[in-house]
CSV table of C-alpha atoms in Angstrom, one decimal:
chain,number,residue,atom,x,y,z
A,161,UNK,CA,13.9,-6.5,-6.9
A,162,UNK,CA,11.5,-9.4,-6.9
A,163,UNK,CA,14.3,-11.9,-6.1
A,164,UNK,CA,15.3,-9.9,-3.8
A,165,UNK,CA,12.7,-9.2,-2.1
A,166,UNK,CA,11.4,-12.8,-2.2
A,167,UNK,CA,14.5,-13.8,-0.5
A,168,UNK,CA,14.8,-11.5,2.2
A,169,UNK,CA,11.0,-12.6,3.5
A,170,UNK,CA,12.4,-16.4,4.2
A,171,UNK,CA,15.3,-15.1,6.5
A,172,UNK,CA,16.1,-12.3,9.1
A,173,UNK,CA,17.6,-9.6,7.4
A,174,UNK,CA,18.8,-6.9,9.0
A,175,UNK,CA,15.9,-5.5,11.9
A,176,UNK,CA,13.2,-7.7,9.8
A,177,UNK,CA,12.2,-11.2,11.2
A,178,UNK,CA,12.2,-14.1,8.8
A,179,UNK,CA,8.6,-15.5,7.6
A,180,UNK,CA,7.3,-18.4,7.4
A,181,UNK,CA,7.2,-20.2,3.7
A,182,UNK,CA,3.7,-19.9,2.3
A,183,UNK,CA,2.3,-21.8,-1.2
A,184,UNK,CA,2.7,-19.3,-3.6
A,185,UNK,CA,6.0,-17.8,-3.0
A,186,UNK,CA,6.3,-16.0,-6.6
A,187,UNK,CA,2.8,-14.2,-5.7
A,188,UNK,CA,4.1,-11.2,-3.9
A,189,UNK,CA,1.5,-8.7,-2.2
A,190,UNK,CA,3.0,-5.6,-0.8
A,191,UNK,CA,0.9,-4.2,2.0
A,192,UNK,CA,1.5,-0.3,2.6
A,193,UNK,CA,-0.3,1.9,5.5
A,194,UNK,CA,0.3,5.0,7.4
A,195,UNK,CA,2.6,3.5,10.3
A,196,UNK,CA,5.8,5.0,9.8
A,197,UNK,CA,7.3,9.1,9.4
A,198,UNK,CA,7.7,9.9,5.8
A,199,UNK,CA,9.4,13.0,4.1
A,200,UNK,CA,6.1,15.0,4.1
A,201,UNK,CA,8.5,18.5,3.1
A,202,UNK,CA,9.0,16.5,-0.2
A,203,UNK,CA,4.9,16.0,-0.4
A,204,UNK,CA,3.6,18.9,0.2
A,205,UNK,CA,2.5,21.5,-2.0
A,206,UNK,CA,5.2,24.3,-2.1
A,207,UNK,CA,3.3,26.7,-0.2
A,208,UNK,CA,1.5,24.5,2.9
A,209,UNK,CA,2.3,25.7,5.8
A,210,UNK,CA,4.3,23.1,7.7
A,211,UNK,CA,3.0,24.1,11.3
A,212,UNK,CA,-0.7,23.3,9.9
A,213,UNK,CA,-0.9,21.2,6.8
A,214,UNK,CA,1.7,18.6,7.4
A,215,UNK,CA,0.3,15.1,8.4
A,216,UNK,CA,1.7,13.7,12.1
A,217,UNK,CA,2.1,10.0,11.1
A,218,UNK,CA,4.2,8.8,13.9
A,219,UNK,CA,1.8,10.8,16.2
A,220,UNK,CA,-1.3,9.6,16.0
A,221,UNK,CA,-3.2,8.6,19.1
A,222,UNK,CA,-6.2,7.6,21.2
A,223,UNK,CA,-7.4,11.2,21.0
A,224,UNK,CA,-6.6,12.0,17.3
A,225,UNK,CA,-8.5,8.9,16.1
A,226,UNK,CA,-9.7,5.2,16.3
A,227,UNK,CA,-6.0,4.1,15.4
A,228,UNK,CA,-2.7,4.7,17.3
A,229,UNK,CA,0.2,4.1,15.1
A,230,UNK,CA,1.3,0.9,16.7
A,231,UNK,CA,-2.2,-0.2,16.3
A,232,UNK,CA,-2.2,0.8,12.8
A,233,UNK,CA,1.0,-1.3,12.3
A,234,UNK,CA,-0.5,-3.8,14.0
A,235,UNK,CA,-3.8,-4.2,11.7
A,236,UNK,CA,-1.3,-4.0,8.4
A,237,UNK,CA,0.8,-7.4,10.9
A,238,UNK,CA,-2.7,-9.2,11.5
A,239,UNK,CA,-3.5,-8.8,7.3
A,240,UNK,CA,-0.3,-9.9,5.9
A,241,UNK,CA,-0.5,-13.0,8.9
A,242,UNK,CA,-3.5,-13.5,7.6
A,243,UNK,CA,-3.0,-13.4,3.5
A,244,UNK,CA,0.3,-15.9,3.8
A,245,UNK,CA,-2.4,-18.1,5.9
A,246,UNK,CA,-4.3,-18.3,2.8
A,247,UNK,CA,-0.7,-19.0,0.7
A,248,UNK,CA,-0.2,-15.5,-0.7
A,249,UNK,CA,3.6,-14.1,-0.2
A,250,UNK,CA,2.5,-11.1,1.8
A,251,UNK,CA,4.9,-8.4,3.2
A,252,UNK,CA,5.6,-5.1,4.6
A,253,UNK,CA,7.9,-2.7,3.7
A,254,UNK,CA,10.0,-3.4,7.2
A,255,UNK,CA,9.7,-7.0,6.4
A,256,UNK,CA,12.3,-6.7,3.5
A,257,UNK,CA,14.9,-5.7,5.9
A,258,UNK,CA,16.6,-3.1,3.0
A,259,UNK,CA,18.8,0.2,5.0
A,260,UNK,CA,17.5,3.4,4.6
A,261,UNK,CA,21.0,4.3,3.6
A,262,UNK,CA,20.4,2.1,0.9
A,263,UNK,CA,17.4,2.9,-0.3
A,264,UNK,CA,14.7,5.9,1.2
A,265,UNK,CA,11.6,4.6,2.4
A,266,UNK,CA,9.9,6.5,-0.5
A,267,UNK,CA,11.8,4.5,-3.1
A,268,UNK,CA,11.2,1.5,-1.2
A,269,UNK,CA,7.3,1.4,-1.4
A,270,UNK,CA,7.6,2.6,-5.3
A,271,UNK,CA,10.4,-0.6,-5.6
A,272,UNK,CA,8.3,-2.7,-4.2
A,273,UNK,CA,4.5,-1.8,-5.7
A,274,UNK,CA,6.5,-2.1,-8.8
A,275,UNK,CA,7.7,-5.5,-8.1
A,276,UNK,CA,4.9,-7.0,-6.7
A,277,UNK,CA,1.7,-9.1,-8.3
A,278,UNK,CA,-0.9,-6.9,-6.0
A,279,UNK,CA,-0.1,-3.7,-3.9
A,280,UNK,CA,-3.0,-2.7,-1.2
A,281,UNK,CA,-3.0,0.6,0.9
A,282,UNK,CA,-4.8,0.1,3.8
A,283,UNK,CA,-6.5,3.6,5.1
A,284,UNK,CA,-8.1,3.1,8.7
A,285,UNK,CA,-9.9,6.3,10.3
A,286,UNK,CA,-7.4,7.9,12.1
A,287,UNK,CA,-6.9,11.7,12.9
A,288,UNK,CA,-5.4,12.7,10.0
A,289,UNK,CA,-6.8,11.8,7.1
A,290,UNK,CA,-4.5,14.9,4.8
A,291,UNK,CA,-1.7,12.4,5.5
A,292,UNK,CA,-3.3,9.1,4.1
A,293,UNK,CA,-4.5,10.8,1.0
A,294,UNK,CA,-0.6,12.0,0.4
A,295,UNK,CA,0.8,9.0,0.8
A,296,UNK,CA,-1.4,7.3,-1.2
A,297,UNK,CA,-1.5,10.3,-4.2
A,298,UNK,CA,2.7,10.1,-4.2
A,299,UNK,CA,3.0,6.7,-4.4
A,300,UNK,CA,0.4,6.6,-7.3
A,301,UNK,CA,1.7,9.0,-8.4
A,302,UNK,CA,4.7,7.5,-9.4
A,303,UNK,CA,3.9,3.9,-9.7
A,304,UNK,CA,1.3,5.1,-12.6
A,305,UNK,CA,3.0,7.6,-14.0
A,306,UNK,CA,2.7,7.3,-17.8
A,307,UNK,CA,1.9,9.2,-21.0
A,308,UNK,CA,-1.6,8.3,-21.2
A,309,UNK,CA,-2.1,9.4,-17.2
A,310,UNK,CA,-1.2,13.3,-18.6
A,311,UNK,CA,-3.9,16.4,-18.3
A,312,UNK,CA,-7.6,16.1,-16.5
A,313,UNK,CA,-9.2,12.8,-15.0
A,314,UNK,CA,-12.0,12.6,-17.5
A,315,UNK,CA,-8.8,12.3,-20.7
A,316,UNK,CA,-6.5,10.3,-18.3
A,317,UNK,CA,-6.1,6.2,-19.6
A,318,UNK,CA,-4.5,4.4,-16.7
A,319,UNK,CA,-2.0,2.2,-17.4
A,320,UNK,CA,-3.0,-2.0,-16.9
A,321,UNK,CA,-0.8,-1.6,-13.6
A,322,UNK,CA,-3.8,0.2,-11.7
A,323,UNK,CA,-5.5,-2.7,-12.0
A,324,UNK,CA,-3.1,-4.4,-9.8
A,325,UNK,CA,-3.7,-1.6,-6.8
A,326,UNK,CA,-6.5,-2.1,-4.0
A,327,UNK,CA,-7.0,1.0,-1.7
A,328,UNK,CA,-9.0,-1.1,1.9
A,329,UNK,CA,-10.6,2.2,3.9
A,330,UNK,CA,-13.3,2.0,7.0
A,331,UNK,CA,-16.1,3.6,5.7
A,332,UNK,CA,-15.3,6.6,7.7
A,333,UNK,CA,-12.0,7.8,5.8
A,334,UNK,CA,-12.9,10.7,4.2
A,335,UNK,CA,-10.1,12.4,1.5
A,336,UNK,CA,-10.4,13.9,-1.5
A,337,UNK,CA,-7.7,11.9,-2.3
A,338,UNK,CA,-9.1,8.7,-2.2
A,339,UNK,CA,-12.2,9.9,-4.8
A,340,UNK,CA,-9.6,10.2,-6.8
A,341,UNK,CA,-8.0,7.0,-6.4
A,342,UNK,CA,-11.3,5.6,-8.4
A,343,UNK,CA,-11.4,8.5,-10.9
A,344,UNK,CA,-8.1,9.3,-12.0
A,345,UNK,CA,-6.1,6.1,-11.6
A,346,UNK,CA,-9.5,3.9,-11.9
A,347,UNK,CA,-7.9,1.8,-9.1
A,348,UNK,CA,-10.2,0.1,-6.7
A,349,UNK,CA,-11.3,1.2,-3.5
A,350,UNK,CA,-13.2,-0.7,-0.9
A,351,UNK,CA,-14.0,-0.6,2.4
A,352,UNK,CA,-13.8,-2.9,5.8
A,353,UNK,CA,-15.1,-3.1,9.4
A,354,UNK,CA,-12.9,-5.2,11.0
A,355,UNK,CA,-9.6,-7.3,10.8
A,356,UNK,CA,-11.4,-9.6,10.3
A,357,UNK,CA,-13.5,-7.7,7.3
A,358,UNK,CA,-10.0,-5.9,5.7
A,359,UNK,CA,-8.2,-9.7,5.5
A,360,UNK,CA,-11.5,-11.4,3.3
A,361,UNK,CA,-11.6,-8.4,0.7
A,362,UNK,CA,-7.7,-8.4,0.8
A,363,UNK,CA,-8.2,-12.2,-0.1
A,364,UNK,CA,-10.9,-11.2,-2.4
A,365,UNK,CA,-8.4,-9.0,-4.5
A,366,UNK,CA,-5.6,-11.2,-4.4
A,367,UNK,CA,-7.1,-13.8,-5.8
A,368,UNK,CA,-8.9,-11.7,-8.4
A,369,UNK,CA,-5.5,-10.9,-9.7
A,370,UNK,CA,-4.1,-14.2,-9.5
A,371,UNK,CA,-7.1,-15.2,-12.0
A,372,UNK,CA,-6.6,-12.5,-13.8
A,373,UNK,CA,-3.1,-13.6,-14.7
A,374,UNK,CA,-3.8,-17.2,-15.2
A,375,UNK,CA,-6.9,-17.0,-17.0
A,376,UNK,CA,-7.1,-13.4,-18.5
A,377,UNK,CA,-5.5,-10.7,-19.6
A,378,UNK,CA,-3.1,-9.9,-17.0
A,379,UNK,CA,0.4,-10.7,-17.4
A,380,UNK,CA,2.0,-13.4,-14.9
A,381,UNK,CA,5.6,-12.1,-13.0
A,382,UNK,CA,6.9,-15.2,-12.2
């Protein structure tokens, strides 16, 4: 999938628009956000109620929150610009230009987390902050699923790949969710003001983990 995926960012593929080359091509950074409709059935607990517990991610607007979800899309866009600015080879999911025939968008974002060097959510205050906190619990869920993650938070041992996973809230995102992003997974979170703000501690972490593979402990993936 890294291949893959590191091809498909230099050329249009399918709906997705080529980008432009950027220094370090093998560093992949897989930006994720609530901008798109996801298979919340398949998320929620097994007696929610649909009509009132499910999250309305294509939905959102001026009167639900500070984010509508083009300019929720549009803040993940301005990040990734800005990250490959800076030489990292970051992308969206709808940059990789794989069907949903293919592949569900689900298995997409585990794919790619999985594939990637760093993998930041990015949580802005919008008006429903059930959904954020689901998306981001599934897809940890999953991508740090192991033996030693089994029973309560205070016994859990998260695996080396949380230390790969950046959750970037405003400091108004409140879920009890993302507490646990910290506790359980012991994956960081941090919080922005701006653009502006979310792009410099994206940086930060990026290049945090590119230290971390050439000068400590973490394993490189090119």
């Amino acid at each position: 999938m890294r291949q893959r995926i590191i091809d498909n960012l230099s050329r249009a593929v399918g709906d997705s628009e080529a980008l432009a080359p950027v220094q370090r091509e093998q560093f992949l950074v897989y930006l994720m956000g609530p901008y798109r409709t996801f298979d919340v059935d398949a998320l929620l607990p097994a007696d929610a109620d649909i009509e009132t517990d499910a999250p309305s991610f294509a939905t959102w607007d001026e009167t639900s929150g500070e984010y509508a979800e083009d300019e929720v899309l549009r803040l993940l866009q301005e990040t990734r610009d800005c990250l490959r600015d800076r030489g990292f080879n970051a992308f969206l999911a709808i940059d990789v230009g794989i069907p949903l025939d293919e592949m569900d968008a689900a298995t997409q974002s585990i794919a790619f987390a999985q594939a990637s060097n760093a993998t930041i959510f990015i949580a802005p205050q919008v008006g429903d902050n059930l959904g954020v906190g689901i998306e981001i619990g599934s897809v940890l869920e999953d991508l740090l699923s192991t033996d030693g993650m089994q029973g309560p938070a205070a016994d859990a041992t998260p695996p080396e790949r949380a230390r790969r996973v950046m959750v970037a809230t405003e400091p108004s995102v409140r879920s009890a969710m993302l507490g646990a992003v910290h506790t359980r997974w012991d994956a960081s979170v941090r919080t922005f003001t701006d653009a502006a703000d979310c792009c410099r501690l994206c940086a930060q972490f990026c290049t945090h983990i590119q230290n971390g593979e050439l000068y400590g402990s973490l394993d490189r993936l090119d």
